[in-house]
JSON list of C-alpha atoms in Angstrom, two decimals:
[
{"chain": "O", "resi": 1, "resn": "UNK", "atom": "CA", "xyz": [8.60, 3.87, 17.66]},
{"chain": "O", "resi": 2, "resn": "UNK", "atom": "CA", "xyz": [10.71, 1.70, 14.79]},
{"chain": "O", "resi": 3, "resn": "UNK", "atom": "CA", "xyz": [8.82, 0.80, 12.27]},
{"chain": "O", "resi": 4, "resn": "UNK", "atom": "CA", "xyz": [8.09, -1.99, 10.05]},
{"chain": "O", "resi": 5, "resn": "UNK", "atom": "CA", "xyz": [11.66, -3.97, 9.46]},
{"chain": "O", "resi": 6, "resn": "UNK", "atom": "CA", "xyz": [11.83, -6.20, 5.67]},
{"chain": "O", "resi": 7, "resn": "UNK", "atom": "CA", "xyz": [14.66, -7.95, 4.68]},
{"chain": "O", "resi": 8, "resn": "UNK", "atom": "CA", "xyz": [16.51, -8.59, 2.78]},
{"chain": "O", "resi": 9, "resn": "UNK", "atom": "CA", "xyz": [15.91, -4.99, 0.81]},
{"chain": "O", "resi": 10, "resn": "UNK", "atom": "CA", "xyz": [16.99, -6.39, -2.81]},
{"chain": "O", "resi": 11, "resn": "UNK", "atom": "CA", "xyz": [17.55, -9.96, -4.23]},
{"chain": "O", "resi": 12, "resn": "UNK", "atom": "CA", "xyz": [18.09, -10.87, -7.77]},
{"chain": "O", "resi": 13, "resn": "UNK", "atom": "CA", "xyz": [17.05, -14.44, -8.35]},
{"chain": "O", "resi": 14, "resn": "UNK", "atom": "CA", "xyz": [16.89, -16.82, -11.49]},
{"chain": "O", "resi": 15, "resn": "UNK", "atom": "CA", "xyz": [13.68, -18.57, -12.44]},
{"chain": "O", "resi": 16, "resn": "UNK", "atom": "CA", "xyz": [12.78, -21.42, -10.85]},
{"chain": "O", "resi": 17, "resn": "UNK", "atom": "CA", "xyz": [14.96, -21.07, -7.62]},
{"chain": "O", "resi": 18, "resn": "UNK", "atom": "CA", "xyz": [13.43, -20.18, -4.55]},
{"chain": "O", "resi": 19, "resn": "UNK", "atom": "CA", "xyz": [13.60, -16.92, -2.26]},
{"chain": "O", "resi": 20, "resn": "UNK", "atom": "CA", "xyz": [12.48, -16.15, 1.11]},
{"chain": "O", "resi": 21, "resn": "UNK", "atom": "CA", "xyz": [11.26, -12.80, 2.87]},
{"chain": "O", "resi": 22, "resn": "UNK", "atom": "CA", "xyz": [11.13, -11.65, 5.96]},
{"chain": "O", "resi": 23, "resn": "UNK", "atom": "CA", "xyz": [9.49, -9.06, 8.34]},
{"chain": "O", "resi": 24, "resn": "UNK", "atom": "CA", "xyz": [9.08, -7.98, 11.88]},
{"chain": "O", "resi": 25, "resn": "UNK", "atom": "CA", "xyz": [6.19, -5.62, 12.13]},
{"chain": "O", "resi": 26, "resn": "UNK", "atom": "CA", "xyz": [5.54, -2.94, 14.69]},
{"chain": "O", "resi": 27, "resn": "UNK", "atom": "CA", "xyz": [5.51, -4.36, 18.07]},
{"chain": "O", "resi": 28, "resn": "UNK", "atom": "CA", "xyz": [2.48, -4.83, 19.19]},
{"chain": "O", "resi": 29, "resn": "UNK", "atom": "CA", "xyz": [0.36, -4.66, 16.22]},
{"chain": "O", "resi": 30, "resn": "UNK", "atom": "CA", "xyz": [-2.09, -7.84, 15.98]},
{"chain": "O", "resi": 31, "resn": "UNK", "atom": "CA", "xyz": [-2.41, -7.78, 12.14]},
{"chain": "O", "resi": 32, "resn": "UNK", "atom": "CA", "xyz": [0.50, -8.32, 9.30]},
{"chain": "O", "resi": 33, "resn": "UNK", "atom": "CA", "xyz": [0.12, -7.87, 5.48]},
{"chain": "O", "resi": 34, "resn": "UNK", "atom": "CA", "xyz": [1.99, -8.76, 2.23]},
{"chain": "O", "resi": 35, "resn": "UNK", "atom": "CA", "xyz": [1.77, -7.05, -0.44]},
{"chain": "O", "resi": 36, "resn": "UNK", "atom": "CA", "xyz": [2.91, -7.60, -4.50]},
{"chain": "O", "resi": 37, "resn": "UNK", "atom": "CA", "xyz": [3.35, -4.47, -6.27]},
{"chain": "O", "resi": 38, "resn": "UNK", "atom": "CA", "xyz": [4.50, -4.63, -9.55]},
{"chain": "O", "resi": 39, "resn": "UNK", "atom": "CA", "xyz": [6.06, -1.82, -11.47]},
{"chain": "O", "resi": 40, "resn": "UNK", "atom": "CA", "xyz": [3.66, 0.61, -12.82]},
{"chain": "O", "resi": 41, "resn": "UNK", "atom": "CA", "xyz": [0.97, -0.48, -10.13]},
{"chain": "O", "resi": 42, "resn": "UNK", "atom": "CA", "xyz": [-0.76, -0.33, -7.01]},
{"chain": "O", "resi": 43, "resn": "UNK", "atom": "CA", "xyz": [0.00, -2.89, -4.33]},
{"chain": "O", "resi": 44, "resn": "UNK", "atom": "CA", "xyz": [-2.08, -6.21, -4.54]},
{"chain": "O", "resi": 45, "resn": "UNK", "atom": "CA", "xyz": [-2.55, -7.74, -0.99]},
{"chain": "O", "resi": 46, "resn": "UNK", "atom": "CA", "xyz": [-1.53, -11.36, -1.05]},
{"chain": "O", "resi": 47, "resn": "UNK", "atom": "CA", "xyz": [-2.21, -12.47, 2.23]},
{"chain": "O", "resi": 48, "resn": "UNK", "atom": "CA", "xyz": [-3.17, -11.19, 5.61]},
{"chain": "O", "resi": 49, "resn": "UNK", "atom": "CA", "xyz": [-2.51, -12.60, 9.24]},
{"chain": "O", "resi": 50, "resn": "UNK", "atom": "CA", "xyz": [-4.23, -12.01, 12.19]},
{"chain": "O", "resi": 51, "resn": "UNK", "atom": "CA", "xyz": [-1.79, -13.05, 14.98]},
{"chain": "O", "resi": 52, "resn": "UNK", "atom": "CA", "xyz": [-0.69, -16.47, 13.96]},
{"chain": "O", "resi": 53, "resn": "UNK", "atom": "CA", "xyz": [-3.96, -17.12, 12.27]},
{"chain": "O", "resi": 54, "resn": "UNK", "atom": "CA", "xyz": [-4.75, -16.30, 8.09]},
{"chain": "O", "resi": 55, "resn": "UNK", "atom": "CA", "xyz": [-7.77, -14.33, 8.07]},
{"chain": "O", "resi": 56, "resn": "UNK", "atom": "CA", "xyz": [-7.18, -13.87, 4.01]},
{"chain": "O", "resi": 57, "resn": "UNK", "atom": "CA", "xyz": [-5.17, -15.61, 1.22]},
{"chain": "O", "resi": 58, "resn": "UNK", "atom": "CA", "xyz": [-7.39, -15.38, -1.64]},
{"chain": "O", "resi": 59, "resn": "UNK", "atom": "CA", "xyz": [-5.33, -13.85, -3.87]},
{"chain": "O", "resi": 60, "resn": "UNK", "atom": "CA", "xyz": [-2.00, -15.58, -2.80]},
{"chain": "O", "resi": 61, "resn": "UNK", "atom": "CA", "xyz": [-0.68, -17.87, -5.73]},
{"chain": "O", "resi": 62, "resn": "UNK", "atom": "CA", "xyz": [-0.51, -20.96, -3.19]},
{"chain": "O", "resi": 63, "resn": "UNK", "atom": "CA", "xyz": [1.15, -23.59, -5.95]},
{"chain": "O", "resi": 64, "resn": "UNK", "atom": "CA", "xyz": [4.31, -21.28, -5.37]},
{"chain": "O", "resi": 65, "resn": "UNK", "atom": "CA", "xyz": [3.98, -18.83, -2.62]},
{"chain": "O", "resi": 66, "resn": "UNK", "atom": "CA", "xyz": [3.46, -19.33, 1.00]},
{"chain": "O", "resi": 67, "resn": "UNK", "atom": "CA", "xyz": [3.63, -17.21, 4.58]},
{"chain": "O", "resi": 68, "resn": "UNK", "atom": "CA", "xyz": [3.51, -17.95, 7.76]},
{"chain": "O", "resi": 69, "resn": "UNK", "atom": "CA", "xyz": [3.61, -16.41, 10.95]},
{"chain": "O", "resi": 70, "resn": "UNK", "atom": "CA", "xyz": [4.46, -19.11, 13.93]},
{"chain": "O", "resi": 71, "resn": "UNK", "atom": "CA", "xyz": [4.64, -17.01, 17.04]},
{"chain": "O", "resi": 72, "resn": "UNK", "atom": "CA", "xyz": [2.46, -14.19, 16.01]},
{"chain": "O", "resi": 73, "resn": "UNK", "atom": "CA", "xyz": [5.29, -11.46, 15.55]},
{"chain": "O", "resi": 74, "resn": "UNK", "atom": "CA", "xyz": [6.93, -11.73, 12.49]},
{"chain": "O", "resi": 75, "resn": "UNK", "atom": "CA", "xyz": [6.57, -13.34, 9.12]},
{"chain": "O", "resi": 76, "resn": "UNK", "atom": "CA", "xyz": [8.08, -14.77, 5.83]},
{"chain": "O", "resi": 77, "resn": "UNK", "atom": "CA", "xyz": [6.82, -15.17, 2.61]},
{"chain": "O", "resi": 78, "resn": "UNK", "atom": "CA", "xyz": [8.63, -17.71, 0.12]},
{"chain": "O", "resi": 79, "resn": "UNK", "atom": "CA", "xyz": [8.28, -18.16, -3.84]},
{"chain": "O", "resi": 80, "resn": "UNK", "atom": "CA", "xyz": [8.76, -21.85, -4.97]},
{"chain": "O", "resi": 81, "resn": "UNK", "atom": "CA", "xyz": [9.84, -22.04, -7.74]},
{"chain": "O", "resi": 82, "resn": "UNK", "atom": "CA", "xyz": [9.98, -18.57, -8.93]},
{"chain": "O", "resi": 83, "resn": "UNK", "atom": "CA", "xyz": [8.55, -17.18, -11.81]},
{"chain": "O", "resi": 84, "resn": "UNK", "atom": "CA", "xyz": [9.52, -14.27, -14.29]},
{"chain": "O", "resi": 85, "resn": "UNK", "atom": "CA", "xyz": [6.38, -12.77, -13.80]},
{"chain": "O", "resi": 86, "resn": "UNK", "atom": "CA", "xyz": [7.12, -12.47, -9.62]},
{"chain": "O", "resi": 87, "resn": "UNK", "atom": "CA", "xyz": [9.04, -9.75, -9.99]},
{"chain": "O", "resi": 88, "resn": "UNK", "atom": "CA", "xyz": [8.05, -7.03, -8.25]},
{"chain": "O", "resi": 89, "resn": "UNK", "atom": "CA", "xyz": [8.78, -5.21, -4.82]},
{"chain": "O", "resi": 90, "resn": "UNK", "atom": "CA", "xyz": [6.94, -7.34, -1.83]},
{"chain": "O", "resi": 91, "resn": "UNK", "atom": "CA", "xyz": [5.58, -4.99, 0.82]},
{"chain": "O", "resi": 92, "resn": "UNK", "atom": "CA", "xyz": [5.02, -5.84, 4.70]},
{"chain": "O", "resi": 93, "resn": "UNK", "atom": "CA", "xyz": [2.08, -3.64, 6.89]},
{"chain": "O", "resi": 94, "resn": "UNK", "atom": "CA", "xyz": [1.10, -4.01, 10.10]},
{"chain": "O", "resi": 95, "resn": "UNK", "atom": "CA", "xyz": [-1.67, -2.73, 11.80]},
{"chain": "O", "resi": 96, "resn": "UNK", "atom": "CA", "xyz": [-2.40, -2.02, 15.32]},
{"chain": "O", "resi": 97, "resn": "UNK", "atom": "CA", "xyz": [-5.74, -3.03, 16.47]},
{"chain": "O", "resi": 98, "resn": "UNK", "atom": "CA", "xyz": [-7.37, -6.92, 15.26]},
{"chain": "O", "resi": 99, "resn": "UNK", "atom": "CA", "xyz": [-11.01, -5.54, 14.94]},
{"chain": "O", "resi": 100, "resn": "UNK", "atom": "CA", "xyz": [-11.58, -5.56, 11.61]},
{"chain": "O", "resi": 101, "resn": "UNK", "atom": "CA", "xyz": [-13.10, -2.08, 11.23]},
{"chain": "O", "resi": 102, "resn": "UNK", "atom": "CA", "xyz": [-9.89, -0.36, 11.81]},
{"chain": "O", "resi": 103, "resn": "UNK", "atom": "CA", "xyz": [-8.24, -0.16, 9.07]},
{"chain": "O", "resi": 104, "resn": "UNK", "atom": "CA", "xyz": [-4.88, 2.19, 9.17]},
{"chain": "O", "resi": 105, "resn": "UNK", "atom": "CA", "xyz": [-1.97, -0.07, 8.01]},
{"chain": "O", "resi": 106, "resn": "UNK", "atom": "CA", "xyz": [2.08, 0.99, 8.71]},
{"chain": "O", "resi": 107, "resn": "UNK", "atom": "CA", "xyz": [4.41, -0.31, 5.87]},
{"chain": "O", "resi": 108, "resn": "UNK", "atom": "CA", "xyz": [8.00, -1.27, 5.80]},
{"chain": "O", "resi": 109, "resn": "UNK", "atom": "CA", "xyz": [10.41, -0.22, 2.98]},
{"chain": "O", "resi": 110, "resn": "UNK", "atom": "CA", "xyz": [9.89, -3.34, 0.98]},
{"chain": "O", "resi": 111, "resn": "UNK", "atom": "CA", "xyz": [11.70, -6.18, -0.70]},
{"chain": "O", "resi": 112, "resn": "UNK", "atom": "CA", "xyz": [12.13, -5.69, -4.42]},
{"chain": "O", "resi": 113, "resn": "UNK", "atom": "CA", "xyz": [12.61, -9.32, -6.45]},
{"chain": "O", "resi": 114, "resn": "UNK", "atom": "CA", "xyz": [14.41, -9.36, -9.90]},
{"chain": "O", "resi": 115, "resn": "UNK", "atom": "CA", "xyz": [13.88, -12.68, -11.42]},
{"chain": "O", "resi": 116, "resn": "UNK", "atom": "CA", "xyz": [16.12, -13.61, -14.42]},
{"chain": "N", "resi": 1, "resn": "UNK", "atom": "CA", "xyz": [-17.03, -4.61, -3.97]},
{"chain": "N", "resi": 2, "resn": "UNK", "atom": "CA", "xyz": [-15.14, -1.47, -3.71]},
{"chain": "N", "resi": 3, "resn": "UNK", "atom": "CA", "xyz": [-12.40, 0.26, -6.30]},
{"chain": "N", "resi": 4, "resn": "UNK", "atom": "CA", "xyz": [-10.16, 3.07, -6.70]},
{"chain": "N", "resi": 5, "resn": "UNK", "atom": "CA", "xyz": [-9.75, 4.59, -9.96]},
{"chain": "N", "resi": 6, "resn": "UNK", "atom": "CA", "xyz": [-7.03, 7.81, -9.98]},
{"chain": "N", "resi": 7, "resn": "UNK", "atom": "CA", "xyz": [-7.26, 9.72, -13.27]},
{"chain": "N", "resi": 8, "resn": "UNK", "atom": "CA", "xyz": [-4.11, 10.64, -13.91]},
{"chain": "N", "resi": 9, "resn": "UNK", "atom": "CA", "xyz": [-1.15, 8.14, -13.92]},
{"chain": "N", "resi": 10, "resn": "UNK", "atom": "CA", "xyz": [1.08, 10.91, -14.44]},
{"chain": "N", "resi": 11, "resn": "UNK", "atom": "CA", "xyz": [0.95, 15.05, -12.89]},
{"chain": "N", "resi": 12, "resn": "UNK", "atom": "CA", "xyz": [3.67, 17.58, -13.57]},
{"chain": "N", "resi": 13, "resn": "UNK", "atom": "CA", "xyz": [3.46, 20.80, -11.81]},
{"chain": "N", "resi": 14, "resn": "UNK", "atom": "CA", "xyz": [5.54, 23.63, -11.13]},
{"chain": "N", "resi": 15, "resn": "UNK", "atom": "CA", "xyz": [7.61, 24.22, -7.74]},
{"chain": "N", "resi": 16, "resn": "UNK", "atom": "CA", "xyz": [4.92, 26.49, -5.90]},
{"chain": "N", "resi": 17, "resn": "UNK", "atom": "CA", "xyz": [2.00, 25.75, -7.70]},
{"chain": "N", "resi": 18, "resn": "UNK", "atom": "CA", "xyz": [-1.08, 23.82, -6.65]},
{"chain": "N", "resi": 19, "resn": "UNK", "atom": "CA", "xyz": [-1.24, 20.34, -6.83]},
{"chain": "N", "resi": 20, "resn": "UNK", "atom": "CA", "xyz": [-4.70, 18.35, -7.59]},
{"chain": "N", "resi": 21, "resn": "UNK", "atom": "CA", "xyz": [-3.98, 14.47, -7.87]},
{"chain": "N", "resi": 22, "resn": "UNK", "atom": "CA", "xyz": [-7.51, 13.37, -8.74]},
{"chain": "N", "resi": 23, "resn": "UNK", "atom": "CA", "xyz": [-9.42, 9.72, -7.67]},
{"chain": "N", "resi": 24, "resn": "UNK", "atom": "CA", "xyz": [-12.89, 8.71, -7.94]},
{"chain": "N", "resi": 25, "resn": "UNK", "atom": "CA", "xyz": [-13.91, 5.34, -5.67]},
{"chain": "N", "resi": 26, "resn": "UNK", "atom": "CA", "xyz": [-16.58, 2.52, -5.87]},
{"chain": "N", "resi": 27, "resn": "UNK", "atom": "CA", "xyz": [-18.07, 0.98, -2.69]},
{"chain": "N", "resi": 28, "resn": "UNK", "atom": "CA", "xyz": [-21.17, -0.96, -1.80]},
{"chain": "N", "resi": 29, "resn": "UNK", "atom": "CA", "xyz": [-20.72, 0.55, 1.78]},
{"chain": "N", "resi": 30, "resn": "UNK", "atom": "CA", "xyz": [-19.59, 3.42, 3.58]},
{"chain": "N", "resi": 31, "resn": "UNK", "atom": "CA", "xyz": [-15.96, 3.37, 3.03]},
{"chain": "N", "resi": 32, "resn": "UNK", "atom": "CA", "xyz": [-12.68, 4.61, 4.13]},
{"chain": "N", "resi": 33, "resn": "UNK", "atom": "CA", "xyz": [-10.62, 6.58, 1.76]},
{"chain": "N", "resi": 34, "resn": "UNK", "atom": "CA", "xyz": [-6.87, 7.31, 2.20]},
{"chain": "N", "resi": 35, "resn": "UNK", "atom": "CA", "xyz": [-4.43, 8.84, 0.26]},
{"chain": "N", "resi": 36, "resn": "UNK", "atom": "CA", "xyz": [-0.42, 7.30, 0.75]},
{"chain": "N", "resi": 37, "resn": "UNK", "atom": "CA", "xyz": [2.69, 8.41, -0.27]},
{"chain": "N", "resi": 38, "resn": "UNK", "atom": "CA", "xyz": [5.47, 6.62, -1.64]},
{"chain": "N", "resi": 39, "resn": "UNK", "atom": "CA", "xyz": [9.17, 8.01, -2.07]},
{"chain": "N", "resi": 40, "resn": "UNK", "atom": "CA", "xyz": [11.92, 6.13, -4.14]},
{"chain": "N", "resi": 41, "resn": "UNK", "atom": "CA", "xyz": [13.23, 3.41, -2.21]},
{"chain": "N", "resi": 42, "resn": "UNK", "atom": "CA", "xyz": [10.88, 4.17, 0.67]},
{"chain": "N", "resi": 43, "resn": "UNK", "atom": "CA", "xyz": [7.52, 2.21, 2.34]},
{"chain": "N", "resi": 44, "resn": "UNK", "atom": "CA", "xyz": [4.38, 3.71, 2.04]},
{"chain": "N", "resi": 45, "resn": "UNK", "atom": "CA", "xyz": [3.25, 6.96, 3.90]},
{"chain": "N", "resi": 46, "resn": "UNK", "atom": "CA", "xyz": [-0.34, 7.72, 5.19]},
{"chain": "N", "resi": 47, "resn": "UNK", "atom": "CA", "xyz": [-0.90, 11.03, 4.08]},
{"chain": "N", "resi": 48, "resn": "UNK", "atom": "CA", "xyz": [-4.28, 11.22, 5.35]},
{"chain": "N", "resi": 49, "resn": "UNK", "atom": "CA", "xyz": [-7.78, 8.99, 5.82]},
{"chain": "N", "resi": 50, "resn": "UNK", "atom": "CA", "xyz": [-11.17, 9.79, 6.03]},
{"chain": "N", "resi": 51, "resn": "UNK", "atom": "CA", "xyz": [-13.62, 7.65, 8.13]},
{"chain": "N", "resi": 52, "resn": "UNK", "atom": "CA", "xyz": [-16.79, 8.98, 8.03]},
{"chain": "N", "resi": 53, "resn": "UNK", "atom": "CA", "xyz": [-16.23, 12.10, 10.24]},
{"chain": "N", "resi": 54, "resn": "UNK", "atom": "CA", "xyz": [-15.41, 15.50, 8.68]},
{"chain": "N", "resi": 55, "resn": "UNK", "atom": "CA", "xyz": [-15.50, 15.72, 4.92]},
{"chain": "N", "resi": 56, "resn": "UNK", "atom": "CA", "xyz": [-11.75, 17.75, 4.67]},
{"chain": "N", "resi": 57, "resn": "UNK", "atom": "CA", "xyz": [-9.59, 15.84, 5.49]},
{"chain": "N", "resi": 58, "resn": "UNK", "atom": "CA", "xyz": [-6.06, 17.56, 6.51]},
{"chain": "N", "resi": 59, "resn": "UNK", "atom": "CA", "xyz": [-3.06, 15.33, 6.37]},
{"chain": "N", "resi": 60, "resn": "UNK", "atom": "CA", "xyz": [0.61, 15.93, 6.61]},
{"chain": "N", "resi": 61, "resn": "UNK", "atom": "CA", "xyz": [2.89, 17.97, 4.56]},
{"chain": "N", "resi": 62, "resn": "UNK", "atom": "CA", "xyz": [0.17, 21.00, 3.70]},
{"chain": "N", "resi": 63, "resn": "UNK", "atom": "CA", "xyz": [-2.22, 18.75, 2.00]},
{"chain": "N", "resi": 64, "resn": "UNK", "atom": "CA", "xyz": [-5.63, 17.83, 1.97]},
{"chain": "N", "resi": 65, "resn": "UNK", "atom": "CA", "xyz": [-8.30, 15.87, 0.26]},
{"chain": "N", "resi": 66, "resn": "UNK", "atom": "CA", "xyz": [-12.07, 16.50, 0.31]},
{"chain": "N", "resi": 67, "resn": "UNK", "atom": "CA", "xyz": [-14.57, 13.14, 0.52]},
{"chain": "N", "resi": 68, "resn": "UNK", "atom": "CA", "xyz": [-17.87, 14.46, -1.98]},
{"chain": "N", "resi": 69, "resn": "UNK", "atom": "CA", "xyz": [-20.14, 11.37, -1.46]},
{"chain": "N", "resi": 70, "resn": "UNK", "atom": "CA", "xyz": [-22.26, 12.68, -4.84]},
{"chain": "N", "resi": 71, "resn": "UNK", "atom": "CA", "xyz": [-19.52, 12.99, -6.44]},
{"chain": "N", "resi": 72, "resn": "UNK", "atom": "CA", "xyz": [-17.97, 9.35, -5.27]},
{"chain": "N", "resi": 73, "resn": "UNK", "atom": "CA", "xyz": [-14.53, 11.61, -5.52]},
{"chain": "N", "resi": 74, "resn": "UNK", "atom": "CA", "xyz": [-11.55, 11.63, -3.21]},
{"chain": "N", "resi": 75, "resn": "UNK", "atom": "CA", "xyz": [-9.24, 14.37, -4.53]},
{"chain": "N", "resi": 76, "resn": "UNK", "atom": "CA", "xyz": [-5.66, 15.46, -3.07]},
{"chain": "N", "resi": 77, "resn": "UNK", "atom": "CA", "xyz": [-4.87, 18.98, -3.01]},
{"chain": "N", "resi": 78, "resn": "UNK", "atom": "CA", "xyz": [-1.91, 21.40, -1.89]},
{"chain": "N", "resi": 79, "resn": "UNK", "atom": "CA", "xyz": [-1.48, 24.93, -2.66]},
{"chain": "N", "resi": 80, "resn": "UNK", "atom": "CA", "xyz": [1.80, 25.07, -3.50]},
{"chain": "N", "resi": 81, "resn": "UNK", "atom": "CA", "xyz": [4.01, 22.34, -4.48]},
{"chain": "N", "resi": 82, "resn": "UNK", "atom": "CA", "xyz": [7.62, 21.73, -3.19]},
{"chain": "N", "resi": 83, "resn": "UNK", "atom": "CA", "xyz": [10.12, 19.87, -4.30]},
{"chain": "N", "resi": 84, "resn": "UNK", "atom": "CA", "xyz": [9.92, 17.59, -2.23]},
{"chain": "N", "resi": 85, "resn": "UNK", "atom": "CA", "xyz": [6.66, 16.13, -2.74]},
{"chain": "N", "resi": 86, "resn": "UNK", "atom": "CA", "xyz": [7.80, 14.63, -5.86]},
{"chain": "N", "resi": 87, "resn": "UNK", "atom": "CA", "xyz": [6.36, 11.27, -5.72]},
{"chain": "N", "resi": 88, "resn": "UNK", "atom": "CA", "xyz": [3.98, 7.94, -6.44]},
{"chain": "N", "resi": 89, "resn": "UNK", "atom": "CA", "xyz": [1.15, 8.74, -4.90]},
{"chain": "N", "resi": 90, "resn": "UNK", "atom": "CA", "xyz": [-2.01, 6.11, -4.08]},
{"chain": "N", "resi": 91, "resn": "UNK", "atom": "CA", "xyz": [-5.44, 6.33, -2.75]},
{"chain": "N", "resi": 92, "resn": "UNK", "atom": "CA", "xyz": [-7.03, 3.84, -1.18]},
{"chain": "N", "resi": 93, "resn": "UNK", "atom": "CA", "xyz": [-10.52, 2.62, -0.39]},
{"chain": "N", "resi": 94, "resn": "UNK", "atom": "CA", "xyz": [-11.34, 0.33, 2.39]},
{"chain": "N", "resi": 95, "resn": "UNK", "atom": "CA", "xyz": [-14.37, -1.32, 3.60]},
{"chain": "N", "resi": 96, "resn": "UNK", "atom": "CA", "xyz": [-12.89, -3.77, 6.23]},
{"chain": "N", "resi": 97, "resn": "UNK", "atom": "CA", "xyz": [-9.05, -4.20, 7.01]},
{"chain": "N", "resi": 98, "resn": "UNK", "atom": "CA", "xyz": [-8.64, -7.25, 4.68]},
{"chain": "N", "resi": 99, "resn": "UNK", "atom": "CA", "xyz": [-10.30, -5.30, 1.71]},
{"chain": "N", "resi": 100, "resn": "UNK", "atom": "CA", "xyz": [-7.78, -2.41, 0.99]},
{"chain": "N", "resi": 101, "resn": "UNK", "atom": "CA", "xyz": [-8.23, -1.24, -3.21]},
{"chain": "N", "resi": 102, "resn": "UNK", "atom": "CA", "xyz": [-5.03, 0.93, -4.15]},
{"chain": "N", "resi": 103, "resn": "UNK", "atom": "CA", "xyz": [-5.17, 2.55, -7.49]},
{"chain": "N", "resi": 104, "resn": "UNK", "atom": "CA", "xyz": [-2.95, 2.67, -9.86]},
{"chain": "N", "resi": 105, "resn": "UNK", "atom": "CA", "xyz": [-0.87, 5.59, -8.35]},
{"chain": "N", "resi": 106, "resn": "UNK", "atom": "CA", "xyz": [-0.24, 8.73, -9.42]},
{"chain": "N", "resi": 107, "resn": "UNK", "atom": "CA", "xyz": [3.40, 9.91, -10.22]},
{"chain": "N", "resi": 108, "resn": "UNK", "atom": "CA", "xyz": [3.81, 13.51, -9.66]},
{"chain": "N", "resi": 109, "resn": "UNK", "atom": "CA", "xyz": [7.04, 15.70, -11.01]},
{"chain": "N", "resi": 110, "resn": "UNK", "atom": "CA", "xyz": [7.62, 18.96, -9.28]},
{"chain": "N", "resi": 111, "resn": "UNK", "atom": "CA", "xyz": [9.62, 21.10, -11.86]},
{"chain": "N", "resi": 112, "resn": "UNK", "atom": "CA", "xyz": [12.20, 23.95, -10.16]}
]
């Protein structure tokens, strides 16, 4: 079974341009995360879809940083304008089931932002 | 609410030695507790979860971690480290999907 797919895996940015990530999660799986971690922590979840639809975004920054997922498969998260503080490595999960009481998530490699 | 706290940010053991990566959780309900795995330049890695069946939990690579509701502790354990298993590692509470708590990690050095 492949796993979750993020590109690109590294981009180096300066502040205030804009940047754009993608992922394709396991096929299949109903429900697709992003994540924020920054060096030195645990990941933060920014936003979380079920199929097309955003069950969470509460702690997505949304006067820079949207996601969307059209057809329900995969997904890309943008930064606009970017800030020095957004760097960090962006992760992708998916998980399998869209009940809410399962809970195992599948991660990709993630995308890690340097912004200058 | 729920939160993770893991006690040590950083664990240095010995190559065949036993590891103990330590994390206490908060949680207004019964949660989930997992423990993942993160390599350089790799995605996470489910080591193992507990769901409110059996309180040892056995995961991949040798180790295990043992839910102690009185405790409100979530330890990882193997008995003998490898090389290999240098790594960040997290734990994880969960309520509902939407609600995952990662701690700060855990960076653990396996000396030859």
């Amino acid at each position: 079974e492949a796993g979750v797919a993020q590109s690109p895996r590294y981009k180096i940015i300066e502040k205030r341009q804009s940047v754009a990530f993608w992922c394709n999660p396991i096929s299949g799986h109903a429900t697709l995360y992003w994540y924020q971690q920054i060096l030195g922590q645990g990941p933060k979840l920014l936003i979380q879809f079920q199929n097309n639809g955003v069950v969470d975004d509460s702690q997505l920054p949304k006067d820079r940083f949207s996601a969307e997922r059209l057809k329900g498969v995969d997904s890309t998260l943008k930064i606009q304008p970017a800030k020095l503080e957004d760097s960090a490595v962006y992760l992708c999960a998916s998980s399998p089931r869209d009940r809410v009481s399962y809970n195992e998530q599948f991660f990709g490699p993630g995308t890690r932002l340097t912004v200058l | 609410a729920q939160s993770v706290t893991q006690l040590d940010s950083h664990v240095s053991v010995s190559e065949g030695t036993p590891v103990l990566l330590r994390c206490n959780y908060s949680s207004s309900y019964s949660p989930s507790l997992f423990w993942y795995v993160q390599h350089p330049n790799k995605g996470l890695q489910l080591l193992l979860k507990y769901t409110s069946a059996a309180t040892l939990v056995k995961g991949i690579n040798g180790f295990e971690a043992e839910f102690k509701k009185s405790e409100t502790s979530f330890h990882l354990t193997k008995p003998s480290a490898h090389m290999s298993d240098a790594a960040e590692y997290f734990c994880v509470v969960s309520v509902t999907t939407n609600d995952m708590r990662f701690g700060a990690g855990t960076r653990l050095t396996v000396k030859p």
